């Protein structure tokens, strides 16, 4: 070993950390090498000097140590208890989410929370964008139940709870309801949900005047090419508007012409005679039936829920959510909404000029068509399905008139009940199921038509 | 330790009295500040008390104990950046003369400053080998560093300490 290697080993030699052979070799070298010998001596002196640096000892306070240990143990127990509680809460939340099928998703600056198949509650994180961007291709629906939970872009315009249930007006674009414009854009629309049942919708007037205006199209199960729509076409004397222009009838121009010709009041009775036959609808919904209203035609609604009325005719002068009724009034249709229970109102005597008031009922032998659509998701108003109810409805029908009943309740099929009643009491009935189509707003539907005579049902076309 | 684990409550107090002086001196040499050492020493034995039921004698008890102390000293050093000159308030050997006592105190101060100038890894090895008389195999287990590396560090520590002492004006004749 040379001096460099020896000097690296000198500290270990001093402390006795070399093997016997290394120690002997180092000793032999140091005895013959004066510099290495001096190094050994110097480091030995450092070692002796280190002994001078004694450090003071401290005493541990054992009673205090026991107290510290007790406190530490208590805080450890508390910590584990908190962890256990948090873990249990998390497990419960996960279990609840699993059982309830809880789903939280973000789309279009909205947080959408839904569970157990319920319609989603939409929480706007920012003002929503207009719902007109890239909806899927239009397709007919398989049922008339609400599919709003399938549409993350739908957003709530009005949530309302009335005595008769939970009502929601939503603006949106469930895929099966979307109409495709000529340039590929899509129409916005509003729709009414009662519970989970879709009770009508209306296309909004397009912002772009070059786009087709579908705001008068009777939608969902009232569609012009659905069972009731085809019946209403029978009463379209002029036979126009069925193709091409879906939103207007040329014969609507009668209103200004008639007003000029009749000089208003003196000859108004003649004008009434000149209009299409009256019809009534029990259950206003979104007012779709009003879209069939022509100038001077009597369009009566029997509605029990003030909240539903205010959606089409707000009392405070605000803009309505649905424009069918307002538009029909503008066209000159004689639209009247008789508030209260339909059967009670129908039973009251008709008083001309008092329509809409509590004292007024429906006129006898007046309506060509009475549409009964008062069946919500959860409850069937059974007093509208009794023999006495049908006798009352038939009393209000004009000769040749029919009653159309929407078979919308998902839990109770009304067809066999009405069929039994009809067979027992000798009136005619017919059920028509419609699968819907690709036309804008045309969904599937199920209708039961009832009439005092079988001949009356000739206006009903099989689908 | 075994007796304490077997349920002898007094064994822990015996253990504390046996090891409190070596541990506190070790901490004192690593950290320097007396006020911190008192708390650290208390904390070392608190950890021993809390971890006692889980202790398994896979190595020497002293190695495990000094491991706890070393970790606490390192944490304290991180909280007090920069080397701290050691406090030297210990009483000189009563057998020394007045001049001898003064020279002893002066030497202790110089040594404290010289040690404080050593990097922590070198200082730890020097303290464990010289003052705790720990062999390099136990040290390797405690510090998690190979024994050969620790031997190199020890040689470097002693050589550099001599250099620092010379810079501080120490000469071998001052050894008393």
Coordinates of C-alpha atoms in Angstrom, one line a residue:
Chain A
X1 CA 0.0 0.0 0.0
X2 CA 1.2 3.5 -0.8
X3 CA 0.9 6.5 1.5
X4 CA -2.4 7.7 0.1
X5 CA -4.1 4.3 0.8
X6 CA -2.4 4.2 4.2
X7 CA -3.7 7.6 5.2
X8 CA -7.3 6.6 4.3
X9 CA -7.0 3.7 6.7
X10 CA -5.4 5.6 9.6
X11 CA -8.7 6.8 11.2
X12 CA -10.0 3.2 11.2
X13 CA -6.7 2.0 12.6
X14 CA -6.9 4.4 15.5
X15 CA -10.4 3.2 16.4
X16 CA -9.4 -0.5 15.9
X17 CA -11.7 -1.1 12.9
X18 CA -9.0 -2.8 10.7
X19 CA -8.5 -6.5 10.4
X20 CA -5.4 -7.9 12.0
X21 CA -3.6 -8.2 8.7
X22 CA -4.5 -4.7 7.6
X23 CA -3.4 -3.3 11.0
X24 CA -0.1 -5.1 10.8
X25 CA 0.6 -3.9 7.3
X26 CA -0.3 -0.3 8.3
X27 CA 1.9 -0.5 11.4
X28 CA 4.8 -1.7 9.3
X29 CA 4.4 1.2 6.8
X30 CA 4.0 3.9 9.5
X31 CA 7.2 2.7 11.3
X32 CA 9.1 3.4 8.1
X33 CA 7.3 6.5 6.8
X34 CA 7.7 9.7 8.7
X35 CA 4.8 11.7 7.1
X36 CA 2.3 8.8 7.7
X37 CA 3.6 8.5 11.2
X38 CA 2.9 12.2 11.7
X39 CA -0.6 11.8 10.3
X40 CA -1.3 9.0 12.7
X41 CA -0.1 11.0 15.6
X42 CA -2.2 14.0 14.6
X43 CA -5.4 12.1 14.2
X44 CA -4.8 10.3 17.5
X45 CA -4.6 13.8 19.1
X46 CA -7.9 14.7 17.5
X47 CA -9.4 11.6 18.9
X48 CA -8.2 12.5 22.4
X49 CA -9.5 16.0 21.9
X50 CA -13.0 14.7 21.0
X51 CA -13.2 13.2 24.5
X52 CA -13.1 16.8 25.9
X53 CA -16.4 17.6 24.2
X54 CA -18.7 15.9 26.7
X55 CA -22.5 16.5 26.3
X56 CA -24.9 17.0 29.1
X57 CA -27.5 14.4 29.8
X58 CA -31.2 15.2 30.3
X59 CA -33.8 13.4 32.4
X60 CA -37.0 12.2 30.9
X61 CA -40.1 13.2 32.8
X62 CA -41.8 9.9 33.0
X63 CA -45.2 11.0 34.5
X64 CA -45.5 13.6 31.8
X65 CA -44.7 10.9 29.3
X66 CA -47.6 8.8 30.5
X67 CA -49.9 11.8 30.2
X68 CA -48.7 12.5 26.6
X69 CA -49.2 8.8 25.7
X70 CA -52.8 8.9 27.1
X71 CA -53.6 12.1 25.1
X72 CA -52.1 10.5 22.0
X73 CA -54.1 7.4 22.4
X74 CA -57.3 9.4 22.8
X75 CA -56.6 11.4 19.7
X76 CA -55.8 8.2 17.8
X77 CA -59.2 6.7 18.8
X78 CA -60.9 9.9 17.8
X79 CA -59.1 9.9 14.4
X80 CA -60.1 6.3 13.7
X81 CA -63.7 7.1 14.7
X82 CA -63.8 9.9 12.3
X83 CA -62.3 7.7 9.6
X84 CA -64.8 5.0 10.3
X85 CA -67.8 7.5 10.2
X86 CA -66.5 9.0 6.9
X87 CA -66.0 5.5 5.5
X88 CA -69.5 4.4 6.5
X89 CA -71.0 7.6 5.0
X90 CA -69.1 7.1 1.8
X91 CA -70.2 3.4 1.6
X92 CA -73.8 4.5 2.3
X93 CA -73.6 7.1 -0.4
X94 CA -72.2 4.6 -2.9
X95 CA -74.9 2.1 -2.0
X96 CA -77.6 4.7 -2.3
X97 CA -76.3 5.8 -5.6
X98 CA -76.2 2.2 -6.8
X99 CA -79.7 1.4 -5.6
X100 CA -81.2 4.7 -6.8
X101 CA -79.3 4.6 -10.1
X102 CA -78.1 8.1 -9.3
X103 CA -76.4 9.7 -12.2
X104 CA -74.7 13.1 -12.3
X105 CA -73.4 14.4 -15.6
X106 CA -72.3 17.6 -17.1
X107 CA -73.4 18.8 -20.5
X108 CA -73.9 22.2 -22.1
X109 CA -72.8 24.1 -19.0
X110 CA -75.4 22.2 -17.0
X111 CA -75.2 19.8 -14.1
X112 CA -77.9 17.2 -14.6
X113 CA -78.9 15.0 -11.7
X114 CA -81.2 12.0 -12.2
X115 CA -82.1 8.9 -10.3
X116 CA -84.2 5.8 -10.5
X117 CA -85.3 6.6 -14.0
X118 CA -86.9 9.9 -12.9
X119 CA -86.9 12.9 -15.1
X120 CA -83.7 14.8 -14.5
X121 CA -83.4 17.9 -12.4
X122 CA -81.4 20.3 -14.4
X123 CA -79.2 22.8 -12.6
X124 CA -77.9 25.6 -14.7
X125 CA -74.3 26.5 -14.0
X126 CA -74.5 29.2 -16.6
X127 CA -77.4 30.6 -18.7
X128 CA -78.3 27.7 -21.1
X129 CA -77.6 28.0 -24.8
X130 CA -80.5 27.8 -27.3
X131 CA -81.3 24.2 -27.9
X132 CA -80.7 24.1 -31.6
X133 CA -77.4 22.4 -32.1
X134 CA -76.9 19.1 -33.7
X135 CA -79.8 17.0 -32.3
X136 CA -79.9 13.4 -33.5
X137 CA -82.0 12.4 -36.5
X138 CA -85.7 12.6 -35.9
X139 CA -87.4 9.3 -35.2
X140 CA -90.9 8.4 -34.2
X141 CA -91.5 7.5 -30.5
X142 CA -92.7 4.1 -29.4
X143 CA -95.0 5.5 -26.7
X144 CA -96.3 8.8 -25.6
X145 CA -94.5 8.6 -22.2
X146 CA -92.0 11.4 -21.6
X147 CA -88.5 10.8 -22.9
X148 CA -87.2 14.0 -21.5
X149 CA -84.7 12.2 -19.3
X150 CA -83.1 10.9 -22.5
X151 CA -82.4 14.4 -23.6
X152 CA -79.6 16.1 -21.7
X153 CA -80.3 19.4 -23.6
X154 CA -83.8 19.8 -22.3
X155 CA -84.2 22.5 -19.7
X156 CA -86.9 23.5 -17.4
X157 CA -88.9 26.7 -18.1
X158 CA -91.5 26.3 -15.4
X159 CA -91.9 23.8 -12.6
X160 CA -95.3 24.0 -10.9
X161 CA -97.1 22.0 -8.4
X162 CA -100.9 22.4 -8.4
X163 CA -103.6 20.6 -6.5
X164 CA -103.8 18.1 -9.5
X165 CA -100.1 17.2 -9.7
X166 CA -96.7 18.3 -10.7
X167 CA -96.5 20.3 -14.0
X168 CA -93.4 21.1 -15.9
X169 CA -92.9 23.1 -19.0
X170 CA -89.6 22.4 -20.6
X171 CA -87.9 23.6 -23.7
X172 CA -85.9 21.1 -25.4
X173 CA -85.2 18.6 -28.0
X174 CA -85.9 15.0 -27.2
X175 CA -84.7 13.2 -30.4
X176 CA -88.0 11.8 -31.5
X177 CA -89.7 15.2 -31.3
X178 CA -87.2 17.2 -33.2
X179 CA -88.2 18.5 -36.7
X180 CA -85.5 18.8 -39.1
X181 CA -85.4 22.1 -41.0
X182 CA -84.5 22.3 -44.7
X183 CA -81.0 23.5 -44.1
X184 CA -80.3 21.0 -41.4
X185 CA -81.1 23.2 -38.5
X186 CA -83.7 22.1 -35.9
X187 CA -86.7 23.7 -34.4
X188 CA -86.9 24.5 -30.7
X189 CA -90.1 23.6 -28.9
X190 CA -91.7 23.6 -25.5
X191 CA -93.6 20.7 -24.0
X192 CA -95.8 20.1 -21.0
X193 CA -95.3 17.2 -18.6
X194 CA -97.9 16.2 -16.1
X195 CA -96.0 13.9 -13.8
X196 CA -94.1 11.8 -16.3
X197 CA -96.8 12.0 -19.1
X198 CA -96.3 14.2 -22.1
X199 CA -99.4 16.3 -22.5
X200 CA -98.5 18.2 -25.6
X201 CA -95.8 20.3 -27.2
X202 CA -95.5 23.2 -29.6
X203 CA -92.8 24.2 -32.0
X204 CA -91.6 27.7 -31.4
X205 CA -91.7 30.2 -34.1
X206 CA -88.3 30.2 -35.8
X207 CA -86.0 33.2 -35.3
X208 CA -84.9 32.9 -38.9
X209 CA -87.9 33.9 -41.3
X210 CA -86.4 31.6 -44.0
X211 CA -87.0 28.6 -41.8
X212 CA -90.4 26.8 -42.0
X213 CA -92.8 27.9 -39.3
X214 CA -94.3 24.8 -37.6
X215 CA -95.8 26.6 -34.6
X216 CA -99.4 25.7 -35.7
X217 CA -98.7 22.0 -36.1
X218 CA -100.8 19.9 -33.8
X219 CA -98.2 17.7 -32.2
X220 CA -97.8 14.4 -30.4
X221 CA -101.0 12.4 -30.3
X222 CA -103.1 15.3 -31.7
X223 CA -101.1 15.3 -34.9
X224 CA -102.9 16.0 -38.1
X225 CA -102.0 12.5 -39.4
X226 CA -102.9 10.8 -36.2
X227 CA -106.3 9.3 -35.4
X228 CA -107.9 12.5 -34.1
X229 CA -106.2 14.7 -36.7
X230 CA -107.7 12.6 -39.4
X231 CA -111.2 13.1 -37.9
X232 CA -110.6 16.8 -37.7
X233 CA -109.7 16.9 -41.3
X234 CA -113.2 15.6 -42.1
X235 CA -114.4 18.9 -40.8
X236 CA -112.0 20.9 -42.8
X237 CA -114.5 22.1 -45.4
X238 CA -111.9 23.7 -47.7
X239 CA -109.5 20.7 -47.6
X240 CA -106.5 23.0 -47.7
X241 CA -103.3 23.1 -45.7
X242 CA -103.0 19.4 -45.5
X243 CA -99.9 19.2 -47.7
X244 CA -97.2 21.7 -48.4
X245 CA -97.8 24.4 -45.9
X246 CA -98.2 22.7 -42.6
X247 CA -98.9 25.8 -40.6
X248 CA -101.6 27.7 -42.3
X249 CA -104.9 27.2 -44.1
X250 CA -105.7 29.5 -47.0
X251 CA -109.3 29.7 -45.8
X252 CA -108.2 31.4 -42.6
X253 CA -108.3 34.6 -44.7
X254 CA -112.1 34.5 -44.3
X255 CA -111.8 36.4 -41.0
X256 CA -110.9 39.9 -42.4
X257 CA -113.1 39.3 -45.4
X258 CA -116.1 38.4 -43.2
X259 CA -115.5 41.3 -40.9
X260 CA -115.7 43.7 -43.8
X261 CA -118.7 42.0 -45.4
X262 CA -120.8 41.7 -42.3
X263 CA -120.0 45.1 -40.8
X264 CA -119.6 43.4 -37.4
X265 CA -122.5 43.0 -35.1
X266 CA -125.7 43.0 -37.1
X267 CA -124.8 40.0 -39.2
X268 CA -122.5 38.1 -36.9
X269 CA -125.0 35.2 -36.6
X270 CA -124.7 34.6 -40.3
X271 CA -120.9 34.4 -40.0
X272 CA -121.2 31.8 -37.3
X273 CA -123.3 29.7 -39.5
X274 CA -120.6 30.0 -42.1
X275 CA -117.9 28.3 -40.0
X276 CA -116.8 24.7 -39.3
X277 CA -118.7 22.8 -36.7
X278 CA -117.8 23.3 -33.0
X279 CA -115.7 20.9 -31.1
X280 CA -114.7 20.6 -27.4
X281 CA -111.7 19.2 -25.6
X282 CA -111.7 18.0 -22.0
X283 CA -108.2 18.8 -20.7
X284 CA -106.4 21.8 -22.1
X285 CA -102.8 20.5 -22.0
X286 CA -100.7 22.6 -24.2
X287 CA -103.7 23.6 -26.3
X288 CA -102.9 21.5 -29.3
X289 CA -106.5 21.0 -30.3
X290 CA -106.8 24.8 -30.7
X291 CA -104.5 24.6 -33.7
X292 CA -107.5 23.0 -35.7
X293 CA -109.6 26.1 -34.9
X294 CA -110.7 28.1 -37.9
X295 CA -112.2 31.6 -38.1
X296 CA -115.5 31.8 -36.2
X297 CA -115.3 28.1 -35.3
X298 CA -116.3 27.3 -31.7
X299 CA -113.4 25.7 -29.8
X300 CA -114.3 24.9 -26.2
X301 CA -112.0 23.6 -23.6
X302 CA -113.1 22.1 -20.2
X303 CA -110.2 22.5 -17.8
X304 CA -110.0 21.9 -14.1
X305 CA -106.5 23.2 -13.3
X306 CA -105.9 26.9 -13.3
X307 CA -102.1 26.3 -13.5
X308 CA -102.7 24.6 -16.9
X309 CA -104.9 27.5 -18.1
X310 CA -102.3 30.1 -17.2
X311 CA -99.7 28.4 -19.4
X312 CA -101.8 29.2 -22.5
X313 CA -103.7 32.3 -21.3
X314 CA -101.8 34.0 -18.4
X315 CA -104.0 36.2 -16.4
X316 CA -101.4 38.8 -15.8
X317 CA -100.7 39.6 -19.4
X318 CA -97.4 37.8 -19.6
X319 CA -96.4 35.8 -22.6
X320 CA -97.8 32.3 -22.5
X321 CA -95.6 29.1 -22.6
X322 CA -97.9 27.7 -25.3
X323 CA -99.3 29.8 -28.2
X324 CA -101.9 27.5 -29.7
X325 CA -104.9 29.1 -27.9
X326 CA -103.6 32.6 -28.3
X327 CA -102.9 32.0 -32.0
X328 CA -106.4 30.5 -32.5
X329 CA -107.9 33.6 -30.9
X330 CA -105.9 35.8 -33.3
X331 CA -107.2 33.8 -36.2
X332 CA -110.7 34.6 -35.0
X333 CA -111.6 31.2 -33.6
X334 CA -114.1 31.4 -30.8
X335 CA -112.0 29.7 -28.2
X336 CA -113.4 29.5 -24.7
X337 CA -112.0 27.8 -21.7
X338 CA -114.6 26.6 -19.2
X339 CA -112.9 26.2 -15.9
X340 CA -114.0 23.6 -13.4
X341 CA -114.9 19.9 -13.4
X342 CA -115.8 18.9 -16.9
X343 CA -118.7 16.7 -16.0
X344 CA -120.3 19.3 -13.8
X345 CA -119.7 22.1 -16.3
X346 CA -121.2 20.0 -19.1
X347 CA -124.3 19.4 -17.0
X348 CA -124.9 23.0 -16.5
X349 CA -127.2 24.8 -19.0
X350 CA -125.6 26.8 -21.8
X351 CA -125.9 30.5 -21.5
X352 CA -124.8 32.4 -24.5
X353 CA -122.4 35.2 -23.7
X354 CA -121.5 33.7 -20.3
X355 CA -119.1 31.1 -21.5
X356 CA -116.1 30.8 -19.2
X357 CA -118.2 31.9 -16.2
X358 CA -119.2 29.6 -13.4
X359 CA -122.8 29.6 -14.4
X360 CA -122.2 28.5 -17.9
X361 CA -122.2 24.9 -19.2
X362 CA -121.9 23.3 -22.6
X363 CA -124.7 23.6 -25.1
X364 CA -126.7 20.5 -26.1
X365 CA -126.3 18.9 -29.5
X366 CA -123.5 21.3 -30.3
X367 CA -120.1 19.6 -30.7
X368 CA -119.1 17.5 -33.6
X369 CA -116.2 16.1 -31.7
X370 CA -115.5 15.9 -28.0
X371 CA -111.9 15.0 -27.2
X372 CA -111.4 13.5 -23.7
X373 CA -107.8 13.8 -22.6
X374 CA -108.1 14.3 -18.8
X375 CA -106.1 11.2 -17.9
X376 CA -102.9 12.0 -16.2
X377 CA -100.1 9.6 -15.3
X378 CA -101.2 8.7 -11.9
X379 CA -105.0 9.1 -11.8
X380 CA -107.9 8.2 -14.0
X381 CA -110.9 10.5 -13.4
X382 CA -113.4 7.6 -13.3
X383 CA -116.4 9.8 -13.2
X384 CA -115.7 10.6 -16.9
X385 CA -116.0 6.9 -17.8
X386 CA -119.3 6.0 -16.3
X387 CA -122.6 5.4 -18.2
X388 CA -124.0 8.7 -16.9
X389 CA -120.9 10.5 -18.2
X390 CA -121.3 9.0 -21.7
X391 CA -125.0 9.8 -21.7
X392 CA -124.1 13.4 -20.9
X393 CA -121.4 13.6 -23.6
X394 CA -123.8 12.1 -26.2
X395 CA -126.3 14.8 -25.2
X396 CA -123.8 17.5 -26.1
X397 CA -122.9 15.9 -29.4
X398 CA -124.3 17.2 -32.6
X399 CA -125.9 14.7 -34.8
X400 CA -123.2 12.5 -36.3
X401 CA -120.7 13.6 -33.6
X402 CA -118.2 11.4 -31.8
X403 CA -116.3 11.3 -28.6
X404 CA -112.5 10.6 -28.8
X405 CA -110.8 9.3 -25.7
X406 CA -107.0 9.4 -25.3
X407 CA -105.9 6.1 -23.9
X408 CA -102.8 7.5 -22.3
X409 CA -102.6 6.0 -18.9
X410 CA -99.6 3.6 -18.7
X411 CA -101.1 1.6 -15.9
X412 CA -104.7 1.1 -16.9
X413 CA -105.9 0.2 -20.4
X414 CA -109.2 1.9 -20.8
X415 CA -110.2 0.0 -24.0
X416 CA -111.8 -3.1 -22.4
X417 CA -113.6 -1.0 -19.8
X418 CA -115.2 1.2 -22.4
X419 CA -115.8 -1.8 -24.7
X420 CA -117.8 -3.6 -22.0
X421 CA -119.7 -0.4 -21.2
X422 CA -120.5 0.1 -24.9
X423 CA -121.6 -3.5 -25.5
X424 CA -123.8 -3.4 -22.5
X425 CA -125.6 -0.2 -23.3
X426 CA -125.6 -0.4 -27.1
X427 CA -123.4 2.4 -28.2
X428 CA -120.6 2.1 -30.8
X429 CA -116.9 2.2 -30.1
X430 CA -113.6 1.8 -32.0
X431 CA -110.0 1.7 -31.0
X432 CA -107.3 3.1 -33.3
X433 CA -103.6 2.8 -32.6
X434 CA -101.2 5.0 -34.4
X435 CA -97.5 4.1 -34.6
X436 CA -96.5 7.7 -35.3
X437 CA -94.3 8.8 -38.2
X438 CA -91.2 10.7 -39.2
X439 CA -93.2 13.9 -39.6
X440 CA -92.3 16.7 -37.2
X441 CA -94.0 16.2 -33.9
X442 CA -96.0 13.1 -34.9
X443 CA -95.7 10.5 -32.1
X444 CA -97.4 7.2 -31.5
X445 CA -100.9 7.3 -29.9
X446 CA -103.8 5.1 -28.9
X447 CA -107.4 6.5 -29.2
X448 CA -110.8 5.1 -28.4
X449 CA -113.7 6.6 -30.3
X450 CA -117.2 6.3 -28.9
X451 CA -120.5 7.4 -30.5
X452 CA -124.2 6.8 -29.9
X453 CA -124.6 5.3 -33.4
X454 CA -122.1 3.1 -35.4
X455 CA -122.6 5.4 -38.5
X456 CA -121.0 8.2 -36.6
X457 CA -117.7 6.3 -36.5
X458 CA -117.4 6.4 -40.3
X459 CA -115.3 9.5 -39.9
X460 CA -112.7 7.5 -38.0
X461 CA -110.0 6.1 -40.2
X462 CA -108.1 3.0 -39.4
X463 CA -104.3 3.6 -39.3
Chain B
X1 CA -37.9 -4.3 26.6
X2 CA -39.0 -7.9 26.6
X3 CA -40.1 -7.6 30.3
X4 CA -42.1 -4.6 29.5
X5 CA -43.8 -6.3 26.6
X6 CA -44.6 -9.2 28.9
X7 CA -46.5 -6.8 31.2
X8 CA -43.9 -5.6 33.7
X9 CA -45.0 -1.9 33.9
X10 CA -41.9 -0.9 35.9
X11 CA -39.6 -2.3 33.1
X12 CA -40.3 0.7 31.0
X13 CA -39.1 3.1 33.6
X14 CA -36.0 1.0 34.1
X15 CA -35.5 1.2 30.3
X16 CA -35.9 5.0 30.3
X17 CA -33.4 5.5 33.2
X18 CA -30.9 3.2 31.4
X19 CA -31.0 4.9 28.1
X20 CA -32.0 8.5 28.7
X21 CA -28.4 9.7 29.2
X22 CA -27.0 8.1 26.0
X23 CA -30.0 9.3 24.0
X24 CA -29.9 12.8 25.3
X25 CA -26.2 13.1 24.7
X26 CA -26.6 11.8 21.2
X27 CA -29.3 14.3 20.5
X28 CA -27.3 17.0 22.0
X29 CA -24.4 16.3 19.8
X30 CA -26.6 16.1 16.7
X31 CA -28.8 19.1 17.4
X32 CA -26.9 21.3 19.7
X33 CA -29.6 23.4 21.4
X34 CA -30.3 22.3 24.9
X35 CA -33.9 23.5 25.0
X36 CA -34.7 21.4 21.9
X37 CA -32.9 18.4 23.2
X38 CA -35.1 18.1 26.3
X39 CA -38.2 18.0 24.2
X40 CA -36.7 15.7 21.6
X41 CA -35.6 13.3 24.3
X42 CA -39.1 13.2 25.8
X43 CA -40.5 12.6 22.3
X44 CA -38.1 9.7 21.7
X45 CA -39.2 7.8 24.8
X46 CA -42.9 8.7 24.1
X47 CA -42.5 7.0 20.7
X48 CA -40.8 4.0 22.3
X49 CA -43.7 3.8 24.7
X50 CA -46.3 4.0 21.9
X51 CA -44.5 1.6 19.6
X52 CA -43.4 -0.8 22.3
X53 CA -46.2 -3.3 21.8
X54 CA -45.3 -3.6 18.1
X55 CA -41.5 -3.8 18.7
X56 CA -39.8 -6.9 17.4
X57 CA -36.2 -7.7 18.3
X58 CA -34.9 -8.0 14.7
X59 CA -31.9 -5.8 15.6
X60 CA -30.2 -4.5 18.7
X61 CA -32.5 -2.4 20.9
X62 CA -30.0 0.4 20.8
X63 CA -30.0 0.5 17.0
X64 CA -33.8 0.8 17.1
X65 CA -33.7 3.4 19.8
X66 CA -31.0 5.5 18.1
X67 CA -33.0 5.2 14.8
X68 CA -35.9 6.9 16.5
X69 CA -33.7 9.6 18.0
X70 CA -31.9 10.2 14.7
X71 CA -35.1 10.6 12.8
X72 CA -36.4 13.1 15.3
X73 CA -33.0 15.0 15.2
X74 CA -33.1 15.2 11.5
X75 CA -36.7 16.6 11.6
X76 CA -35.6 19.2 14.1
X77 CA -32.6 20.1 12.0
X78 CA -34.9 20.6 9.0
X79 CA -37.0 23.0 11.1
X80 CA -33.8 24.8 12.3
X81 CA -31.8 25.2 9.1
X82 CA -28.1 25.7 9.3
X83 CA -25.6 24.0 11.7
X84 CA -26.1 24.9 15.3
X85 CA -23.0 25.3 17.4
X86 CA -23.3 23.0 20.4
X87 CA -24.0 24.4 23.8
X88 CA -21.2 23.9 26.1
X89 CA -22.5 24.5 29.6
X90 CA -21.4 21.2 31.0
X91 CA -19.2 21.5 34.1
X92 CA -15.5 20.8 33.6
X93 CA -13.8 17.8 35.2
X94 CA -13.6 18.8 38.9
X95 CA -10.1 17.3 39.0
X96 CA -8.7 20.0 36.8
X97 CA -7.0 23.2 38.0
X98 CA -8.5 26.6 37.3
X99 CA -6.3 27.0 34.2
X100 CA -7.0 23.5 33.2
X101 CA -10.7 24.0 33.5
X102 CA -10.6 27.2 31.5
X103 CA -8.5 25.5 28.7
X104 CA -10.9 22.5 28.8
X105 CA -13.9 24.8 28.3
X106 CA -12.2 26.6 25.5
X107 CA -11.3 23.4 23.7
X108 CA -14.9 22.1 24.1
X109 CA -16.1 25.3 22.4
X110 CA -13.7 25.0 19.6
X111 CA -14.7 21.3 19.1
X112 CA -18.3 22.2 19.0
X113 CA -17.8 24.8 16.3
X114 CA -15.6 22.4 14.3
X115 CA -18.2 19.6 14.5
X116 CA -21.0 22.0 13.5
X117 CA -19.1 22.8 10.3
X118 CA -19.1 19.1 9.3
X119 CA -21.9 18.0 6.9
X120 CA -24.7 16.1 8.7
X121 CA -23.8 12.6 7.2
X122 CA -20.2 12.9 8.3
X123 CA -21.2 14.3 11.7
X124 CA -23.7 11.5 12.3
X125 CA -21.0 8.8 11.6
X126 CA -18.4 10.6 13.7
X127 CA -20.8 10.8 16.7
X128 CA -22.1 7.3 16.4
X129 CA -18.6 5.8 16.1
X130 CA -16.7 8.0 18.6
X131 CA -19.2 8.8 21.3
X132 CA -21.7 5.9 21.0
X133 CA -18.9 3.4 20.2
X134 CA -21.2 1.8 17.6
X135 CA -19.6 -0.6 15.1
X136 CA -20.0 0.0 11.3
X137 CA -22.4 -3.0 10.8
X138 CA -24.9 -1.6 13.4
X139 CA -24.4 1.8 11.9
X140 CA -25.2 0.5 8.4
X141 CA -28.5 -0.9 9.7
X142 CA -29.4 2.3 11.5
X143 CA -28.5 4.7 8.7
X144 CA -29.4 2.4 5.8
X145 CA -26.0 3.0 4.2
X146 CA -23.4 0.3 3.4
X147 CA -20.7 -0.2 6.0
X148 CA -17.9 0.5 3.5
X149 CA -19.4 3.9 2.7
X150 CA -19.7 4.7 6.3
X151 CA -16.0 3.8 6.9
X152 CA -15.1 6.2 4.1
X153 CA -17.3 8.9 5.6
X154 CA -15.8 8.3 9.0
X155 CA -12.2 8.7 7.7
X156 CA -13.3 11.9 5.9
X157 CA -15.0 13.2 9.0
X158 CA -12.0 12.8 11.2
X159 CA -9.6 14.3 8.6
X160 CA -11.9 17.3 8.0
X161 CA -12.4 17.8 11.7
X162 CA -8.7 18.1 12.1
X163 CA -8.6 20.7 9.3
X164 CA -11.5 22.7 10.9
X165 CA -9.7 22.6 14.3
X166 CA -6.5 23.9 12.8
X167 CA -8.5 26.7 11.1
X168 CA -10.0 27.6 14.5
X169 CA -6.4 27.8 16.0
X170 CA -6.3 24.5 17.8
X171 CA -3.0 22.8 18.2
X172 CA -2.4 19.3 19.7
X173 CA -0.6 20.9 22.7
X174 CA -4.0 22.1 24.0
X175 CA -5.1 18.7 24.9
X176 CA -5.3 18.5 28.6

